[in-house]
Amino acid sequence: MARLFAAALSVLAFFVVNIQAGYWPSDDTKAVCDALLKQYPKKLVWDPLGPYGVHTLLHASTYNAANFDYWNAANSLNRAACTFFPSTTDEVVFAVQTLNKHESAKFALKAGGHNPNLGFSSVSGGVLIAFRPNFQTAIPSADGSAVEIGAGCKWEDVYSILQKLGKTVTGGRLGDVGTTGLVLGGGLSYLSAQHGFACDNVLNFETVLANGTVAHANATSNPELYYALCGGGNRYAVVTKMTMETFDVGVKGQVWGGVRTYTEDKHKAVLRAVARFTSENTDPKAAIIPTFDFAGALAINVPVILVTFFYDGVSVPAGVFDDFNAIKTLSDDCGPRTFESLTREIIAGDMKGLRFRIGVNSFPAMPVDNMTSFLTDHWDLIKKKSTDAAIFDLLDFKVFSFAVQPMPRMIAQAAKERNGGNALGVNPDHGDRVWIEYDLAWASPLCDSVCTDWLQVAVQDAHDLHVQKYAGIYPTNYKSGDLDTISYNPVFMNDALDTQPVLKSYGEQNRARLMAAQSAYDPHGFFMDRQNGPTF
């Protein structure tokens, strides 16, 4: 009882400290909020718990909706002094120009709120520019060949519009993910083996530069800015709209897919099927997301295996998923369905209400026997860590999972054929690889620091496992490249911890090009110094 009482006091103190931290904004922050409120009185909302909240109290629910719509609930404790809800690019221009006049005011840009890294889309005591709901627009072109996407859209908003046309875009595989952040990090899609990364299919970015002017970035206008926005992160401009190419999908929008679940005793068979699919599948219309979950509480650790399947057609040719078909399932809802409905599987990835962090490793996809051995060792490592965590903290509920994301050379080849490649530096000659994403969700705020550190160690331990036992084994379909470098790079920005050297992992040439773009378009460090994001 004493321990529970102490824990309750700790939680209360935690919330009080964080709320009070945002009570009195700096003079510069107040000046920015005041100017935005004067210019756009219906689009600026003060923190209702702050000293000026009474002035916009009737719109408190709008502030709260933005403040609580984060995948990582811990971001909600970064309470902005005020939140601005623009609906036009000109309004964003005014906001940036106003921020430039008050140099100590911090800010953050929020689209979908998916990035779990603290402060990447939230700001404590600063100015939050929230693009939902006023920039939540998806407008197809007259001929349906492209769609203009507002920065406030999640992929489910885009898919619901395009589904009626039998089309889609190379967007996120989970509908609840924001569009802009995914594209700025590169973005994997069910269609990536056919058309490359999400960013490879952006025809135009409408942006606001650090000096408060509007610029369009595409292959011919501001091409270096365009390059930087295609996987280089948020350090160069505010993206307000994107125009993306659309593609016919399946048969009039009907595809084949769903989720199969498996019991723990099938993990070796599933891992071998994943290894074979990554290196041997030759059909670019097929994709999988194998996820291995470990739910722990009260010293009990329960593994669950889920594999999401996609095929760009209403039926699957023989040979594509045969290895998976041979494994007995616990449940199976695969079949013909709309593309939009597939992105809503597994609650569209929505884990709101829990604390949440993600990390990632890049590994070579080795020959099947080697890869199966590594993935099995990897399973054993993660299971042990998850079990130890369940025993160590009996009062908290945690879900630790890893997802093996196949990155066959087909994806790198498709990206190269779109615009000559993107900032990530993936090269089809480097062969096949996998990106393994690690997700840790927990309930108690008392674990925020410890759980984050624990995840960092787990990601590093998984990396070290490969270095110690499997280094020196070439990836399948390898043609060229330094093995030590290509084995563990690039680090996928969309899944990376804020401590991981993402931009450095792109290669020195690409990193230098990104730094040059940042200096050219943001010479005074507006985006580098006053908001959070990946570092060079």
Coordinates of C-alpha atoms in Angstrom, one line a residue:
M1 CA 0.0 0.0 0.0
A2 CA 2.8 2.4 0.8
R3 CA 4.4 1.7 -2.6
L4 CA 1.1 2.4 -4.4
F5 CA 0.7 5.6 -2.4
A6 CA 4.2 6.8 -3.2
A7 CA 3.6 6.0 -6.9
A8 CA 0.4 8.0 -6.9
L9 CA 2.2 11.0 -5.4
S10 CA 4.9 10.7 -8.0
V11 CA 2.4 10.7 -10.8
L12 CA 0.6 13.7 -9.3
A13 CA 3.8 15.6 -8.9
F14 CA 4.8 14.7 -12.5
F15 CA 1.6 16.2 -13.9
V16 CA 1.8 19.3 -11.7
V17 CA 5.4 20.1 -12.7
N18 CA 4.6 19.7 -16.3
I19 CA 1.5 21.7 -16.3
Q20 CA 3.0 24.5 -14.3
A21 CA 6.0 24.6 -16.7
G22 CA 3.7 25.9 -19.4
Y23 CA 1.8 28.5 -17.2
W24 CA 3.9 31.5 -17.9
P25 CA 5.1 31.8 -21.5
S26 CA 8.1 33.9 -22.3
D27 CA 7.6 37.5 -23.5
D28 CA 8.5 36.5 -27.0
T29 CA 6.1 33.6 -27.0
K30 CA 3.3 35.7 -25.6
A31 CA 4.0 38.3 -28.3
V32 CA 3.7 35.7 -31.0
C33 CA 0.4 34.3 -29.6
D34 CA -1.0 37.8 -29.2
A35 CA -0.2 38.7 -32.8
L36 CA -1.7 35.5 -34.1
L37 CA -4.8 36.0 -32.0
K38 CA -5.3 39.6 -33.2
Q39 CA -4.8 38.6 -36.8
Y40 CA -6.8 35.4 -36.7
P41 CA -9.1 35.5 -33.6
K42 CA -10.9 32.2 -34.5
K43 CA -7.7 30.2 -35.2
L44 CA -5.6 30.8 -32.1
V45 CA -6.3 29.1 -28.8
W46 CA -4.4 29.7 -25.6
D47 CA -3.7 26.7 -23.3
P48 CA -6.9 26.5 -21.2
L49 CA -4.8 25.6 -18.1
G50 CA -2.5 28.6 -18.6
P51 CA -2.8 32.2 -17.4
Y52 CA -4.3 33.5 -20.6
G53 CA -6.7 30.5 -21.3
V54 CA -9.7 32.5 -20.2
H55 CA -9.4 34.6 -23.4
T56 CA -10.1 31.7 -25.6
L57 CA -11.9 29.4 -23.2
L58 CA -14.8 28.7 -25.6
H59 CA -12.4 27.0 -27.9
A60 CA -10.6 24.9 -25.3
S61 CA -11.9 21.7 -26.8
T62 CA -10.1 22.5 -30.0
Y63 CA -6.8 23.0 -28.1
N64 CA -7.4 19.7 -26.2
A65 CA -8.1 17.8 -29.4
A66 CA -4.8 18.8 -30.8
N67 CA -3.0 18.3 -27.5
F68 CA -4.2 14.7 -26.9
D69 CA -4.0 13.4 -30.5
Y70 CA -0.5 11.9 -30.2
W71 CA 0.6 8.3 -30.6
N72 CA 2.9 8.8 -27.7
A73 CA 0.8 10.1 -24.8
A74 CA 3.9 11.6 -23.2
N75 CA 3.9 14.3 -25.9
S76 CA 0.6 15.6 -24.5
L77 CA 2.5 16.9 -21.5
N78 CA 4.4 19.2 -23.7
R79 CA 1.6 21.8 -23.5
A80 CA 2.0 24.6 -25.9
A81 CA 1.4 28.1 -24.6
C82 CA -0.9 28.6 -27.5
T83 CA -1.9 26.6 -30.6
F84 CA -2.5 28.1 -34.0
F85 CA -4.8 26.3 -36.5
P86 CA -4.1 27.8 -40.0
S87 CA -6.2 26.9 -43.0
T88 CA -4.2 28.6 -45.8
T89 CA -0.5 28.8 -46.7
D90 CA -0.7 32.6 -46.3
E91 CA -1.7 32.2 -42.7
V92 CA 1.4 30.0 -42.2
V93 CA 3.4 32.7 -43.8
F94 CA 2.1 35.2 -41.3
A95 CA 3.0 32.8 -38.4
V96 CA 6.5 32.3 -39.7
Q97 CA 7.1 36.0 -40.2
T98 CA 5.8 36.7 -36.7
L99 CA 8.0 34.0 -35.2
N100 CA 11.0 35.6 -36.9
K101 CA 10.3 38.9 -35.1
H102 CA 10.5 37.2 -31.7
E103 CA 13.6 35.1 -31.8
S104 CA 13.4 33.2 -28.5
A105 CA 10.0 31.8 -29.1
K106 CA 10.1 28.0 -29.7
F107 CA 7.6 26.3 -32.0
A108 CA 6.6 22.9 -33.3
L109 CA 4.7 21.7 -36.4
K110 CA 2.0 19.1 -35.9
A111 CA 0.3 17.1 -38.7
G112 CA -0.7 13.6 -37.6
G113 CA 1.2 13.4 -34.3
H114 CA 2.6 10.0 -35.2
N115 CA 6.3 10.6 -34.4
P116 CA 6.7 9.5 -30.8
N117 CA 10.0 11.3 -30.2
L118 CA 9.3 14.0 -27.6
G119 CA 9.2 17.5 -29.0
F120 CA 9.3 16.5 -32.7
S121 CA 5.6 17.6 -33.1
S122 CA 5.0 19.1 -29.6
V123 CA 6.5 22.0 -27.7
S124 CA 6.4 22.9 -24.0
G125 CA 5.5 26.5 -23.4
G126 CA 6.0 27.5 -27.1
V127 CA 3.8 27.9 -30.2
L128 CA 2.2 24.8 -31.8
I129 CA 1.2 25.1 -35.4
A130 CA -1.4 22.4 -35.8
F131 CA -2.6 21.5 -39.3
R132 CA -5.5 19.4 -38.3
P133 CA -8.4 20.0 -38.9
N134 CA -8.1 23.1 -41.1
F135 CA -5.6 21.6 -43.5
Q136 CA -7.3 18.2 -43.6
T137 CA -8.0 18.3 -47.4
A138 CA -7.4 15.8 -50.2
I139 CA -8.4 17.0 -53.6
P140 CA -7.9 14.8 -56.7
S141 CA -7.0 16.4 -60.0
A142 CA -9.7 16.5 -62.7
D143 CA -8.3 13.5 -64.4
G144 CA -7.6 11.6 -61.2
S145 CA -3.8 11.3 -62.0
A146 CA -2.8 13.3 -58.9
V147 CA -4.1 14.4 -55.6
E148 CA -3.3 17.6 -53.6
I149 CA -2.9 16.7 -49.9
G150 CA -3.2 19.2 -47.1
A151 CA -0.6 19.0 -44.3
G152 CA -3.4 18.1 -41.8
C153 CA -4.4 14.8 -43.5
K154 CA -3.8 11.4 -42.3
W155 CA -3.5 8.6 -44.9
E156 CA -7.0 7.4 -44.0
D157 CA -8.4 10.8 -45.2
V158 CA -6.6 10.4 -48.5
Y159 CA -7.5 6.8 -49.1
S160 CA -11.2 7.4 -48.4
I161 CA -11.3 10.0 -51.2
L162 CA -9.3 8.0 -53.7
Q163 CA -11.0 4.7 -53.0
K164 CA -14.1 6.0 -54.9
L165 CA -11.8 6.4 -57.9
G166 CA -10.2 3.0 -57.7
K167 CA -6.9 4.7 -57.0
T168 CA -4.4 5.2 -54.3
V169 CA -1.0 6.7 -53.5
T170 CA 2.3 5.3 -52.1
G171 CA 1.2 6.3 -48.6
G172 CA 1.5 4.8 -45.2
R173 CA 0.3 1.3 -44.5
L174 CA -1.6 2.4 -41.4
G175 CA -4.4 4.8 -41.9
D176 CA -3.9 6.7 -38.7
V177 CA -0.4 8.0 -39.6
G178 CA 0.0 11.6 -40.8
T179 CA 0.9 12.3 -44.4
T180 CA 3.5 15.0 -44.2
G181 CA 5.8 13.4 -41.5
L182 CA 5.8 10.1 -43.3
V183 CA 6.8 11.6 -46.6
L184 CA 9.5 13.8 -45.0
G185 CA 11.0 10.6 -43.5
G186 CA 10.8 8.7 -46.8
G187 CA 7.7 6.6 -46.2
L188 CA 7.2 2.9 -46.9
S189 CA 4.0 1.8 -48.8
Y190 CA 2.3 -1.4 -49.8
L191 CA 3.2 -0.2 -53.3
S192 CA 6.9 0.5 -52.7
A193 CA 8.2 -2.4 -54.7
Q194 CA 6.3 -1.1 -57.7
H195 CA 6.7 2.7 -57.3
G196 CA 9.4 3.4 -54.6
F197 CA 9.0 5.3 -51.4
A198 CA 6.2 7.7 -50.6
C199 CA 8.5 10.6 -51.2
D200 CA 9.5 9.4 -54.6
N201 CA 6.0 10.0 -55.9
V202 CA 5.5 13.6 -54.7
L203 CA 5.1 15.8 -57.7
N204 CA 5.3 19.1 -55.8
F205 CA 5.7 20.5 -52.3
E206 CA 4.0 23.8 -51.4
T207 CA 6.2 25.2 -48.6
V208 CA 6.9 28.3 -46.5
L209 CA 10.5 29.1 -46.1
A210 CA 12.3 30.3 -43.0
N211 CA 12.2 33.9 -44.3
G212 CA 8.4 33.7 -44.5
T213 CA 8.0 33.4 -48.3
V214 CA 6.2 30.7 -50.3
A215 CA 8.2 28.3 -52.5
H216 CA 7.2 25.4 -54.6
A217 CA 9.7 22.5 -54.6
N218 CA 9.7 19.9 -57.3
A219 CA 12.1 18.3 -59.9
T220 CA 12.6 21.6 -61.8
S221 CA 11.8 24.3 -59.2
N222 CA 14.0 24.5 -56.1
P223 CA 15.3 21.0 -56.9
E224 CA 17.7 20.9 -53.9
L225 CA 14.8 21.8 -51.5
Y226 CA 12.8 19.0 -53.2
Y227 CA 15.6 16.6 -52.7
A228 CA 15.9 17.5 -49.0
L229 CA 12.2 17.1 -48.4
C230 CA 12.3 13.6 -49.9
G231 CA 13.5 11.8 -46.9
G232 CA 15.6 14.5 -45.2
G233 CA 13.2 15.5 -42.5
N234 CA 11.8 18.8 -41.2
R235 CA 14.8 21.0 -41.2
Y236 CA 14.3 23.0 -44.5
A237 CA 10.8 24.4 -44.8
V238 CA 7.2 24.1 -43.6
V239 CA 5.2 21.9 -45.9
T240 CA 1.6 23.0 -46.2
K241 CA 0.5 20.9 -49.2
M242 CA 1.8 18.0 -51.3
T243 CA 0.7 16.9 -54.8
M244 CA 1.3 13.2 -55.2
E245 CA 0.9 10.9 -58.2
T246 CA -2.0 8.4 -58.0
F247 CA -2.0 4.8 -59.2
D248 CA -4.8 2.4 -60.1
V249 CA -4.9 -0.2 -57.3
G250 CA -6.2 -3.8 -57.6
V251 CA -9.4 -4.1 -59.6
K252 CA -11.4 -0.9 -59.2
G253 CA -9.9 -0.4 -55.7
Q254 CA -10.4 -4.0 -54.6
V255 CA -7.2 -5.8 -53.5
W256 CA -6.3 -9.0 -51.6
G257 CA -5.1 -8.8 -48.1
G258 CA -5.6 -9.1 -44.4
V259 CA -4.0 -10.3 -41.2
R260 CA -3.1 -13.8 -40.1
T261 CA -2.2 -14.6 -36.5
Y262 CA 0.0 -17.5 -35.3
T263 CA 0.8 -19.1 -32.0
E264 CA 4.3 -18.8 -30.5
D265 CA 5.3 -22.4 -31.5
K266 CA 5.1 -21.3 -35.2
H267 CA 7.7 -18.5 -34.9
K268 CA 10.5 -20.4 -36.6
A269 CA 8.4 -21.3 -39.6
V270 CA 7.1 -17.7 -39.9
L271 CA 10.6 -16.3 -39.6
R272 CA 11.9 -18.7 -42.3
A273 CA 8.9 -17.7 -44.6
V274 CA 9.8 -14.0 -44.0
A275 CA 13.5 -14.7 -44.9
R276 CA 12.5 -16.4 -48.1
F277 CA 10.0 -13.8 -49.1
T278 CA 12.5 -11.0 -48.6
S279 CA 15.2 -12.5 -50.8
E280 CA 13.3 -14.7 -53.3
N281 CA 10.0 -13.0 -54.0
T282 CA 10.0 -11.5 -57.5
D283 CA 6.4 -10.2 -57.6
P284 CA 6.4 -6.4 -56.9
K285 CA 2.7 -6.5 -56.2
A286 CA 3.1 -8.4 -53.0
A287 CA 4.0 -7.1 -49.6
I288 CA 4.0 -8.2 -46.0
I289 CA 4.4 -6.7 -42.5
P290 CA 5.3 -9.5 -40.0
T291 CA 4.9 -8.3 -36.4
F292 CA 6.0 -10.2 -33.3
D293 CA 4.3 -8.9 -30.1
F294 CA 5.2 -9.6 -26.5
A295 CA 2.6 -8.3 -24.0
G296 CA 3.9 -8.3 -20.4
A297 CA 2.3 -7.7 -17.1
L298 CA 2.4 -9.2 -13.6
A299 CA 5.5 -11.2 -14.6
I300 CA 3.6 -12.9 -17.5
N301 CA 4.8 -12.5 -21.1
V302 CA 2.5 -13.5 -23.9
P303 CA 3.9 -13.6 -27.5
V304 CA 1.6 -13.1 -30.4
I305 CA 2.5 -13.2 -34.1
L306 CA 0.7 -11.2 -36.7
V307 CA 1.4 -11.0 -40.4
T308 CA -0.3 -8.4 -42.6
F309 CA -0.5 -9.5 -46.2
F310 CA -1.1 -7.3 -49.3
Y311 CA -1.5 -8.2 -53.0
D312 CA -2.2 -5.6 -55.7
G313 CA -5.0 -7.7 -57.2
V314 CA -8.1 -9.5 -56.0
S315 CA -6.4 -12.9 -56.1
V316 CA -2.8 -14.1 -55.4
P317 CA -0.9 -16.1 -58.0
A318 CA 0.6 -19.4 -56.9
G319 CA 4.0 -19.2 -55.3
V320 CA 3.8 -15.7 -53.8
F321 CA 2.7 -16.6 -50.2
D322 CA 3.1 -20.4 -50.4
D323 CA 5.5 -20.6 -47.4
F324 CA 3.0 -18.7 -45.2
N325 CA 0.1 -20.7 -46.6
A326 CA 1.7 -23.9 -45.3
I327 CA 1.8 -22.6 -41.7
K328 CA -1.3 -23.3 -39.5
T329 CA -2.9 -20.0 -38.4
L330 CA -4.8 -19.0 -35.2
S331 CA -6.9 -16.6 -37.3
D332 CA -7.1 -15.5 -40.9
D333 CA -9.2 -12.7 -42.4
C334 CA -7.3 -12.4 -45.7
G335 CA -9.3 -12.1 -48.8
P336 CA -10.6 -9.5 -51.4
R337 CA -11.3 -6.1 -49.8
T338 CA -11.0 -2.4 -50.5
F339 CA -7.5 -1.0 -50.2
E340 CA -8.8 1.6 -47.7
S341 CA -10.1 -1.1 -45.4
L342 CA -6.7 -2.9 -45.3
T343 CA -5.1 0.2 -43.9
R344 CA -7.6 0.1 -41.0
E345 CA -6.4 -3.3 -39.9
I346 CA -4.9 -3.7 -36.4
I347 CA -6.9 -0.5 -35.4
A348 CA -4.9 1.4 -38.1
G349 CA -1.9 1.3 -35.7
D350 CA -3.7 3.6 -33.2
M351 CA -2.3 3.0 -29.7
K352 CA -3.3 6.3 -28.2
G353 CA -3.4 6.6 -24.5
L354 CA -0.2 4.6 -23.9
R355 CA 3.3 6.0 -23.8
F356 CA 5.1 4.9 -27.0
R357 CA 8.6 4.9 -28.5
I358 CA 10.0 3.4 -31.7
G359 CA 13.5 2.4 -32.7
V360 CA 14.9 0.7 -35.8
N361 CA 17.8 -1.4 -37.1
S362 CA 19.0 -2.0 -40.6
F363 CA 20.3 -5.5 -41.4
P364 CA 21.3 -7.2 -44.6
A365 CA 18.9 -9.9 -45.9
M366 CA 21.3 -12.8 -45.9
P367 CA 20.8 -16.2 -47.6
V368 CA 17.8 -18.0 -46.3
D369 CA 19.5 -20.3 -43.8
N370 CA 21.7 -17.6 -42.4
M371 CA 18.8 -15.1 -42.2
T372 CA 16.5 -17.7 -40.5
S373 CA 19.2 -18.4 -37.9
F374 CA 19.6 -14.7 -37.3
L375 CA 15.9 -13.9 -37.0
T376 CA 15.5 -16.9 -34.6
D377 CA 18.3 -15.6 -32.4
H378 CA 16.8 -12.2 -32.7
W379 CA 13.4 -13.6 -31.5
D380 CA 15.1 -15.3 -28.5
L381 CA 16.8 -12.0 -27.6
I382 CA 13.7 -9.9 -27.7
K383 CA 11.6 -12.5 -25.9
K384 CA 14.1 -12.7 -23.1
K385 CA 14.2 -8.9 -22.8
S386 CA 10.4 -8.7 -22.8
T387 CA 10.1 -11.4 -20.1
D388 CA 12.7 -9.7 -17.9
A389 CA 10.9 -6.4 -18.2
A390 CA 7.6 -8.0 -17.2
I391 CA 9.3 -9.5 -14.1
F392 CA 11.2 -6.3 -13.2
D393 CA 8.1 -4.1 -13.1
L394 CA 5.0 -5.9 -11.8
L395 CA 2.8 -2.8 -11.7
D396 CA 3.1 -1.7 -15.3
F397 CA 1.6 -3.0 -18.5
K398 CA 4.0 -3.1 -21.5
V399 CA 3.8 -4.3 -25.1
F400 CA 7.2 -4.8 -26.8
S401 CA 7.2 -5.8 -30.4
F402 CA 9.4 -6.0 -33.5
A403 CA 8.3 -5.8 -37.1
V404 CA 10.5 -7.2 -39.8
Q405 CA 10.1 -4.9 -42.8
P406 CA 11.4 -6.5 -46.0
M407 CA 13.5 -4.1 -48.1
P408 CA 14.2 -6.1 -51.3
R409 CA 16.3 -4.5 -54.0
M410 CA 13.1 -4.0 -56.0
I411 CA 12.2 -1.1 -53.7
A412 CA 15.6 0.6 -54.2
Q413 CA 15.3 0.0 -57.9
A414 CA 11.8 1.5 -58.1
A415 CA 13.0 4.5 -56.1
K416 CA 16.0 5.0 -58.5
E417 CA 13.7 4.9 -61.5
R418 CA 11.4 7.6 -60.2
N419 CA 13.7 10.6 -59.7
G420 CA 17.1 9.0 -59.7
G421 CA 16.7 8.2 -56.0
N422 CA 16.1 10.1 -52.8
A423 CA 18.0 11.4 -49.8
L424 CA 18.0 8.0 -48.0
G425 CA 20.7 6.7 -50.3
V426 CA 19.3 3.2 -50.9
N427 CA 21.0 1.5 -53.9
P428 CA 19.7 -1.6 -55.6
D429 CA 23.3 -2.8 -56.1
H430 CA 23.6 -3.1 -52.3
G431 CA 21.2 -6.1 -52.4
D432 CA 18.3 -7.0 -50.2
R433 CA 17.9 -5.8 -46.6
V434 CA 15.4 -5.6 -43.8
W435 CA 14.4 -2.8 -41.5
I436 CA 13.4 -4.1 -38.1
E437 CA 11.2 -1.7 -36.2
Y438 CA 11.0 -2.0 -32.4
D439 CA 8.0 -0.7 -30.6
L440 CA 7.6 -0.3 -26.8
A441 CA 4.3 0.8 -25.3
W442 CA 3.7 1.2 -21.6
A443 CA 1.1 2.6 -19.3
S444 CA 2.8 4.4 -16.4
P445 CA 4.4 7.8 -16.7
L446 CA 6.8 6.7 -14.1
C447 CA 8.6 4.6 -16.7
D448 CA 9.0 7.3 -19.3
S449 CA 12.7 7.7 -18.8
V450 CA 13.6 4.1 -17.8
C451 CA 11.5 2.6 -20.7
T452 CA 13.1 4.9 -23.3
D453 CA 16.6 4.0 -22.0
W454 CA 15.5 0.3 -22.0
L455 CA 14.4 0.5 -25.6
Q456 CA 17.7 2.2 -26.7
V457 CA 19.6 -0.7 -25.1
A458 CA 17.4 -3.3 -26.7
V459 CA 17.9 -1.8 -30.2
Q460 CA 21.6 -1.7 -29.7
D461 CA 21.7 -5.2 -28.3
A462 CA 19.9 -6.5 -31.4
H463 CA 22.4 -4.6 -33.6
D464 CA 25.3 -6.1 -31.6
L465 CA 23.9 -9.6 -32.0
H466 CA 24.3 -9.4 -35.8
V467 CA 27.7 -7.8 -35.6
Q468 CA 29.0 -10.6 -33.3
K469 CA 27.5 -13.6 -35.0
Y470 CA 26.6 -12.7 -38.6
A471 CA 28.9 -9.9 -39.8
G472 CA 30.7 -10.6 -43.0
I473 CA 27.8 -12.4 -44.7
Y474 CA 26.7 -10.6 -47.9
P475 CA 23.1 -9.8 -48.6
T476 CA 21.2 -11.6 -51.3
N477 CA 21.2 -10.0 -54.7
Y478 CA 24.4 -8.0 -53.8
K479 CA 26.4 -6.4 -56.6
S480 CA 28.6 -3.8 -55.0
G481 CA 29.2 -1.6 -51.9
D482 CA 31.2 -1.7 -48.7
L483 CA 29.8 -4.6 -46.7
D484 CA 30.3 -3.0 -43.3
T485 CA 28.5 0.2 -44.4
I486 CA 25.6 -1.2 -46.3
S487 CA 24.9 -3.9 -43.7
Y488 CA 23.6 -1.4 -41.1
N489 CA 22.7 1.7 -43.1
P490 CA 20.6 3.6 -43.8
V491 CA 18.6 4.1 -40.6
F492 CA 14.9 4.6 -41.5
M493 CA 13.9 8.0 -40.2
N494 CA 10.2 7.1 -39.8
D495 CA 11.0 4.5 -37.2
A496 CA 14.1 6.0 -35.6
L497 CA 14.7 7.1 -32.0
D498 CA 15.8 10.7 -31.7
T499 CA 19.2 9.5 -30.5
Q500 CA 19.9 7.5 -33.7
P501 CA 22.1 9.2 -36.3
V502 CA 19.7 9.0 -39.2
L503 CA 21.1 11.7 -41.5
K504 CA 24.6 10.5 -41.0
S505 CA 23.5 7.0 -42.0
Y506 CA 22.5 8.3 -45.5
G507 CA 26.1 8.5 -46.5
E508 CA 28.5 11.4 -46.4
Q509 CA 27.7 12.6 -49.8
N510 CA 23.9 12.7 -49.2
R511 CA 24.4 14.2 -45.7
A512 CA 26.6 17.0 -47.2
R513 CA 24.0 17.7 -49.8
L514 CA 21.3 18.0 -47.1
M515 CA 23.4 20.3 -45.0
A516 CA 24.0 22.5 -48.0
A517 CA 20.2 22.7 -48.7
Q518 CA 19.6 23.5 -45.0
S519 CA 22.1 26.3 -45.1
A520 CA 20.8 27.7 -48.4
Y521 CA 17.1 27.7 -47.4
D522 CA 17.5 28.4 -43.7
P523 CA 20.8 30.3 -43.2
H524 CA 19.9 31.6 -39.7
G525 CA 18.8 28.2 -38.3
F526 CA 15.1 29.0 -37.9
F527 CA 14.2 25.3 -38.4
M528 CA 17.4 23.9 -36.8
D529 CA 17.4 25.9 -33.6
R530 CA 13.8 26.6 -32.7
Q531 CA 12.1 23.3 -33.2
N532 CA 13.1 19.7 -32.7
G533 CA 14.0 17.1 -35.4
P534 CA 16.8 14.9 -36.7
T535 CA 20.3 16.4 -36.4
F536 CA 23.2 16.4 -38.8

